[in-house]
PDB file of C-alpha atoms in Angstrom:
ATOM      1  CA  MET L   1      -3.111 -14.073  18.317  1.00  0.00           C
ATOM      2  CA  PHE L   2      -2.835  -9.914  17.376  1.00  0.00           C
ATOM      3  CA  ASN L   3      -2.132  -8.262  14.240  1.00  0.00           C
ATOM      4  CA  VAL L   4       0.497  -5.393  14.180  1.00  0.00           C
ATOM      5  CA  ILE L   5       0.539  -2.729  11.487  1.00  0.00           C
ATOM      6  CA  LEU L   6       2.985  -0.515  10.512  1.00  0.00           C
ATOM      7  CA  VAL L   7       2.525   1.937   7.894  1.00  0.00           C
ATOM      8  CA  GLU L   8       5.335   3.043   5.642  1.00  0.00           C
ATOM      9  CA  PRO L   9       7.771   2.046   7.843  1.00  0.00           C
ATOM     10  CA  GLU L  10      11.227   3.952   7.311  1.00  0.00           C
ATOM     11  CA  ILE L  11      13.827   2.431   9.434  1.00  0.00           C
ATOM     12  CA  PRO L  12      14.666  -1.064   8.930  1.00  0.00           C
ATOM     13  CA  PRO L  13      16.138  -2.142  12.540  1.00  0.00           C
ATOM     14  CA  ASN L  14      12.737  -0.661  14.198  1.00  0.00           C
ATOM     15  CA  THR L  15      10.559  -3.234  12.067  1.00  0.00           C
ATOM     16  CA  GLY L  16      13.071  -6.416  12.615  1.00  0.00           C
ATOM     17  CA  ASN L  17      12.675  -5.484  16.082  1.00  0.00           C
ATOM     18  CA  ILE L  18       8.737  -5.217  15.940  1.00  0.00           C
ATOM     19  CA  GLY L  19       9.060  -8.663  13.608  1.00  0.00           C
ATOM     20  CA  ARG L  20      10.453 -10.301  16.839  1.00  0.00           C
ATOM     21  CA  LEU L  21       7.944  -8.937  19.019  1.00  0.00           C
ATOM     22  CA  CYS L  22       5.204 -10.054  16.472  1.00  0.00           C
ATOM     23  CA  LEU L  23       6.928 -13.681  16.508  1.00  0.00           C
ATOM     24  CA  ALA L  24       7.174 -13.731  20.629  1.00  0.00           C
ATOM     25  CA  THR L  25       3.579 -13.020  21.166  1.00  0.00           C
ATOM     26  CA  ARG L  26       2.198 -15.028  18.138  1.00  0.00           C
ATOM     27  CA  SER L  27       1.191 -12.166  16.112  1.00  0.00           C
ATOM     28  CA  THR L  28       0.961 -11.059  12.532  1.00  0.00           C
ATOM     29  CA  LEU L  29       3.168  -8.284  11.169  1.00  0.00           C
ATOM     30  CA  HIS L  30       1.744  -6.336   8.301  1.00  0.00           C
ATOM     31  CA  LEU L  31       3.955  -3.701   6.487  1.00  0.00           C
ATOM     32  CA  VAL L  32       1.942  -1.010   4.246  1.00  0.00           C
ATOM     33  CA  LYS L  33       3.917   0.124   1.595  1.00  0.00           C
ATOM     34  CA  PRO L  34       6.037   2.052   0.734  1.00  0.00           C
ATOM     35  CA  LEU L  35       8.622   1.140   2.718  1.00  0.00           C
ATOM     36  CA  GLY L  36      11.748   3.083   3.541  1.00  0.00           C
ATOM     37  CA  PHE L  37      14.141  -0.099   2.736  1.00  0.00           C
ATOM     38  CA  SER L  38      13.834  -3.188   1.358  1.00  0.00           C
ATOM     39  CA  ILE L  39      12.745  -6.403   2.852  1.00  0.00           C
ATOM     40  CA  ASP L  40      15.869  -8.020   2.311  1.00  0.00           C
ATOM     41  CA  ASP L  41      17.822  -4.874   3.803  1.00  0.00           C
ATOM     42  CA  ARG L  42      20.881  -6.130   5.796  1.00  0.00           C
ATOM     43  CA  ALA L  43      19.771  -4.028   8.985  1.00  0.00           C
ATOM     44  CA  LEU L  44      16.392  -5.474   8.371  1.00  0.00           C
ATOM     45  CA  LYS L  45      17.419  -9.046   8.989  1.00  0.00           C
ATOM     46  CA  ARG L  46      20.052  -7.920  11.991  1.00  0.00           C
ATOM     47  CA  ALA L  47      17.599  -6.504  14.057  1.00  0.00           C
ATOM     48  CA  GLY L  48      15.290  -9.574  13.430  1.00  0.00           C
ATOM     49  CA  LEU L  49      18.217 -11.907  13.799  1.00  0.00           C
ATOM     50  CA  ASP L  50      17.864 -15.653  12.637  1.00  0.00           C
ATOM     51  CA  TYR L  51      14.001 -15.289  13.764  1.00  0.00           C
ATOM     52  CA  TRP L  52      13.191 -13.181  10.814  1.00  0.00           C
ATOM     53  CA  PRO L  53      12.231 -16.015   8.342  1.00  0.00           C
ATOM     54  CA  GLU L  54       9.612 -17.324  11.122  1.00  0.00           C
ATOM     55  CA  VAL L  55       7.663 -13.943  11.617  1.00  0.00           C
ATOM     56  CA  LYS L  56       4.260 -14.394  10.180  1.00  0.00           C
ATOM     57  CA  LEU L  57       4.655 -11.183   7.753  1.00  0.00           C
ATOM     58  CA  ARG L  58       2.038  -9.722   5.026  1.00  0.00           C
ATOM     59  CA  LEU L  59       3.033  -6.972   2.757  1.00  0.00           C
ATOM     60  CA  TRP L  60       0.085  -4.654   1.515  1.00  0.00           C
ATOM     61  CA  ASP L  61       0.398  -2.012  -1.337  1.00  0.00           C
ATOM     62  CA  SER L  62      -2.000   0.494   1.136  1.00  0.00           C
ATOM     63  CA  LEU L  63      -4.016   0.486   4.199  1.00  0.00           C
ATOM     64  CA  GLY L  64      -7.384   0.568   2.346  1.00  0.00           C
ATOM     65  CA  GLU L  65      -6.195  -3.085   0.607  1.00  0.00           C
ATOM     66  CA  LEU L  66      -5.635  -4.411   3.968  1.00  0.00           C
ATOM     67  CA  GLN L  67      -8.940  -3.512   5.640  1.00  0.00           C
ATOM     68  CA  THR L  68     -10.524  -4.684   2.408  1.00  0.00           C
ATOM     69  CA  ALA L  69      -9.129  -7.823   2.590  1.00  0.00           C
ATOM     70  CA  HIS L  70     -10.463  -8.713   6.151  1.00  0.00           C
ATOM     71  CA  ASN L  71     -14.037  -8.930   7.743  1.00  0.00           C
ATOM     72  CA  PRO L  72     -15.714  -5.426   7.824  1.00  0.00           C
ATOM     73  CA  VAL L  73     -15.977  -5.856  11.743  1.00  0.00           C
ATOM     74  CA  THR L  74     -12.507  -6.176  12.335  1.00  0.00           C
ATOM     75  CA  ARG L  75     -11.409  -3.841  15.174  1.00  0.00           C
ATOM     76  CA  TYR L  76      -8.380  -1.089  14.282  1.00  0.00           C
ATOM     77  CA  PHE L  77      -6.746   0.867  16.807  1.00  0.00           C
ATOM     78  CA  TYR L  78      -4.892   3.453  15.279  1.00  0.00           C
ATOM     79  CA  LEU L  79      -1.967   4.696  18.042  1.00  0.00           C
ATOM     80  CA  SER L  80      -1.257   8.423  17.933  1.00  0.00           C
ATOM     81  CA  THR L  81       0.193  11.236  20.221  1.00  0.00           C
ATOM     82  CA  LYS L  82      -2.615  12.963  19.217  1.00  0.00           C
ATOM     83  CA  SER L  83      -5.522  11.472  21.761  1.00  0.00           C
ATOM     84  CA  ASP L  84      -6.247  11.386  25.315  1.00  0.00           C
ATOM     85  CA  ARG L  85      -7.408   7.805  25.353  1.00  0.00           C
ATOM     86  CA  PRO L  86      -4.755   5.863  27.191  1.00  0.00           C
ATOM     87  CA  TYR L  87      -3.872   2.098  24.843  1.00  0.00           C
ATOM     88  CA  HIS L  88      -4.730   0.209  28.709  1.00  0.00           C
ATOM     89  CA  ALA L  89      -8.311   2.077  28.948  1.00  0.00           C
ATOM     90  CA  ILE L  90      -9.234  -0.912  26.280  1.00  0.00           C
ATOM     91  CA  GLU L  91     -10.122  -4.056  26.435  1.00  0.00           C
ATOM     92  CA  PHE L  92      -8.476  -5.760  23.316  1.00  0.00           C
ATOM     93  CA  ARG L  93      -9.455  -9.113  21.826  1.00  0.00           C
ATOM     94  CA  PRO L  94      -7.771 -11.867  19.620  1.00  0.00           C
ATOM     95  CA  GLY L  95      -7.889 -10.812  16.333  1.00  0.00           C
ATOM     96  CA  ASP L  96      -7.342  -7.036  16.977  1.00  0.00           C
ATOM     97  CA  PHE L  97      -5.442  -4.658  14.697  1.00  0.00           C
ATOM     98  CA  LEU L  98      -2.804  -1.968  16.313  1.00  0.00           C
ATOM     99  CA  VAL L  99      -1.824   0.087  13.893  1.00  0.00           C
ATOM    100  CA  PHE L 100       1.600   2.287  13.945  1.00  0.00           C
ATOM    101  CA  GLY L 101       2.949   5.082  11.935  1.00  0.00           C
ATOM    102  CA  ARG L 102       5.834   6.280  10.313  1.00  0.00           C
ATOM    103  CA  GLU L 103       8.720   6.991  12.828  1.00  0.00           C
ATOM    104  CA  THR L 104       9.089  10.707  11.490  1.00  0.00           C
ATOM    105  CA  LYS L 105       5.268  11.311  11.059  1.00  0.00           C
ATOM    106  CA  GLY L 106       3.236   9.086  12.691  1.00  0.00           C
ATOM    107  CA  LEU L 107      -0.089   8.389  11.240  1.00  0.00           C
ATOM    108  CA  PRO L 108      -1.761  10.570   8.111  1.00  0.00           C
ATOM    109  CA  GLU L 109      -3.919  13.103  10.045  1.00  0.00           C
ATOM    110  CA  SER L 110      -7.043  11.875   7.439  1.00  0.00           C
ATOM    111  CA  LEU L 111      -6.632   8.501   9.193  1.00  0.00           C
ATOM    112  CA  LEU L 112      -6.916   9.824  12.333  1.00  0.00           C
ATOM    113  CA  GLU L 113      -9.689  12.218  11.692  1.00  0.00           C
ATOM    114  CA  ALA L 114     -11.951   9.258  10.219  1.00  0.00           C
ATOM    115  CA  ASN L 115     -11.274   7.378  13.157  1.00  0.00           C
ATOM    116  CA  PRO L 116     -11.818   9.563  16.317  1.00  0.00           C
ATOM    117  CA  ASP L 117     -13.084   6.375  18.583  1.00  0.00           C
ATOM    118  CA  ARG L 118     -10.388   4.347  17.633  1.00  0.00           C
ATOM    119  CA  LEU L 119      -7.442   6.582  18.790  1.00  0.00           C
ATOM    120  CA  LEU L 120      -4.942   5.286  21.467  1.00  0.00           C
ATOM    121  CA  THR L 121      -1.885   7.185  23.015  1.00  0.00           C
ATOM    122  CA  ILE L 122       0.743   6.325  25.387  1.00  0.00           C
ATOM    123  CA  PRO L 123       0.645   8.384  28.396  1.00  0.00           C
ATOM    124  CA  MET L 124       4.017   9.691  28.696  1.00  0.00           C
ATOM    125  CA  GLN L 125       5.832  13.118  29.971  1.00  0.00           C
ATOM    126  CA  GLY L 126       8.884  14.917  28.849  1.00  0.00           C
ATOM    127  CA  THR L 127       9.238  13.695  25.120  1.00  0.00           C
ATOM    128  CA  ARG L 128       6.808  14.005  22.414  1.00  0.00           C
ATOM    129  CA  SER L 129       6.931   9.962  21.656  1.00  0.00           C
ATOM    130  CA  LEU L 130       8.416   6.969  21.756  1.00  0.00           C
ATOM    131  CA  ASN L 131      10.708   4.726  19.360  1.00  0.00           C
ATOM    132  CA  VAL L 132       7.732   2.587  17.399  1.00  0.00           C
ATOM    133  CA  ALA L 133       9.483  -0.319  18.344  1.00  0.00           C
ATOM    134  CA  THR L 134       9.304   0.396  21.992  1.00  0.00           C
ATOM    135  CA  ALA L 135       5.270   1.651  21.216  1.00  0.00           C
ATOM    136  CA  VAL L 136       4.477  -1.645  19.940  1.00  0.00           C
ATOM    137  CA  ALA L 137       5.840  -3.517  22.764  1.00  0.00           C
ATOM    138  CA  LEU L 138       4.036  -1.589  25.533  1.00  0.00           C
ATOM    139  CA  VAL L 139       0.825  -1.736  23.113  1.00  0.00           C
ATOM    140  CA  LEU L 140       1.296  -5.667  22.236  1.00  0.00           C
ATOM    141  CA  PHE L 141       2.069  -6.844  25.535  1.00  0.00           C
ATOM    142  CA  GLU L 142      -0.753  -5.333  27.156  1.00  0.00           C
ATOM    143  CA  ALA L 143      -3.276  -7.098  24.784  1.00  0.00           C
ATOM    144  CA  VAL L 144      -1.797 -10.214  25.289  1.00  0.00           C
ATOM    145  CA  ARG L 145      -1.230  -9.178  29.118  1.00  0.00           C
ATOM    146  CA  GLN L 146      -5.278  -9.014  29.141  1.00  0.00           C
ATOM    147  CA  GLN L 147      -5.882 -12.439  27.434  1.00  0.00           C
ATOM    148  CA  CYS L 148      -3.567 -14.190  30.062  1.00  0.00           C
ATOM    149  CA  ILE L 149      -5.709 -12.779  32.574  1.00  0.00           C
ATOM    150  CA  ALA L 150      -8.847 -13.626  30.772  1.00  0.00           C
ATOM    151  CA  GLY L 151      -7.753 -17.278  30.454  1.00  0.00           C
ATOM    152  CA  GLN L 152      -7.454 -17.682  26.752  1.00  0.00           C
ATOM    153  CA  PRO L 153      -6.321 -20.934  25.856  1.00  0.00           C
ATOM    154  CA  GLY L 154      -2.994 -21.203  24.315  1.00  0.00           C
ATOM    155  CA  VAL L 155      -2.031 -18.151  25.846  1.00  0.00           C
ATOM    156  CA  SER L 156       0.796 -18.188  28.669  1.00  0.00           C
ATOM    157  CA  PHE L 157       4.235 -16.761  29.003  1.00  0.00           C
ATOM    158  CA  GLU L 158       5.332 -19.150  32.150  1.00  0.00           C
TER     159      GLU L 158
END
């Protein structure tokens, strides 16, 4: 349904949890190297539980490689604290790519500067950022919620 991209993820349990979110929403998880762990990491599999083998997973050497492999009209949304546009202000469409950065640094500044019209944020107070798995859950389930409301065939959480 949707695509979640983690650019250079560092913490295996976060990626395992995000894999479970992707499985629960019929979304594909894309991991952009370098990874801060091995795909065979025990902590990754523990967080993904026995669901990990069922996750639709794609590995990429770079974000550019991923983007080149997909249709040029594909929509990418980059999540960052350096935006004023809330994620819930977007009308998501099936097939959209939701791009999240490293746990410690977020997305590269050059990527944010190159895509100012595609930056989204999660409004929050009292903290600089959220755990990446929490951030993915918020944005991904908003995108799925919109499809449920739109009556997309095969989309239901009843």
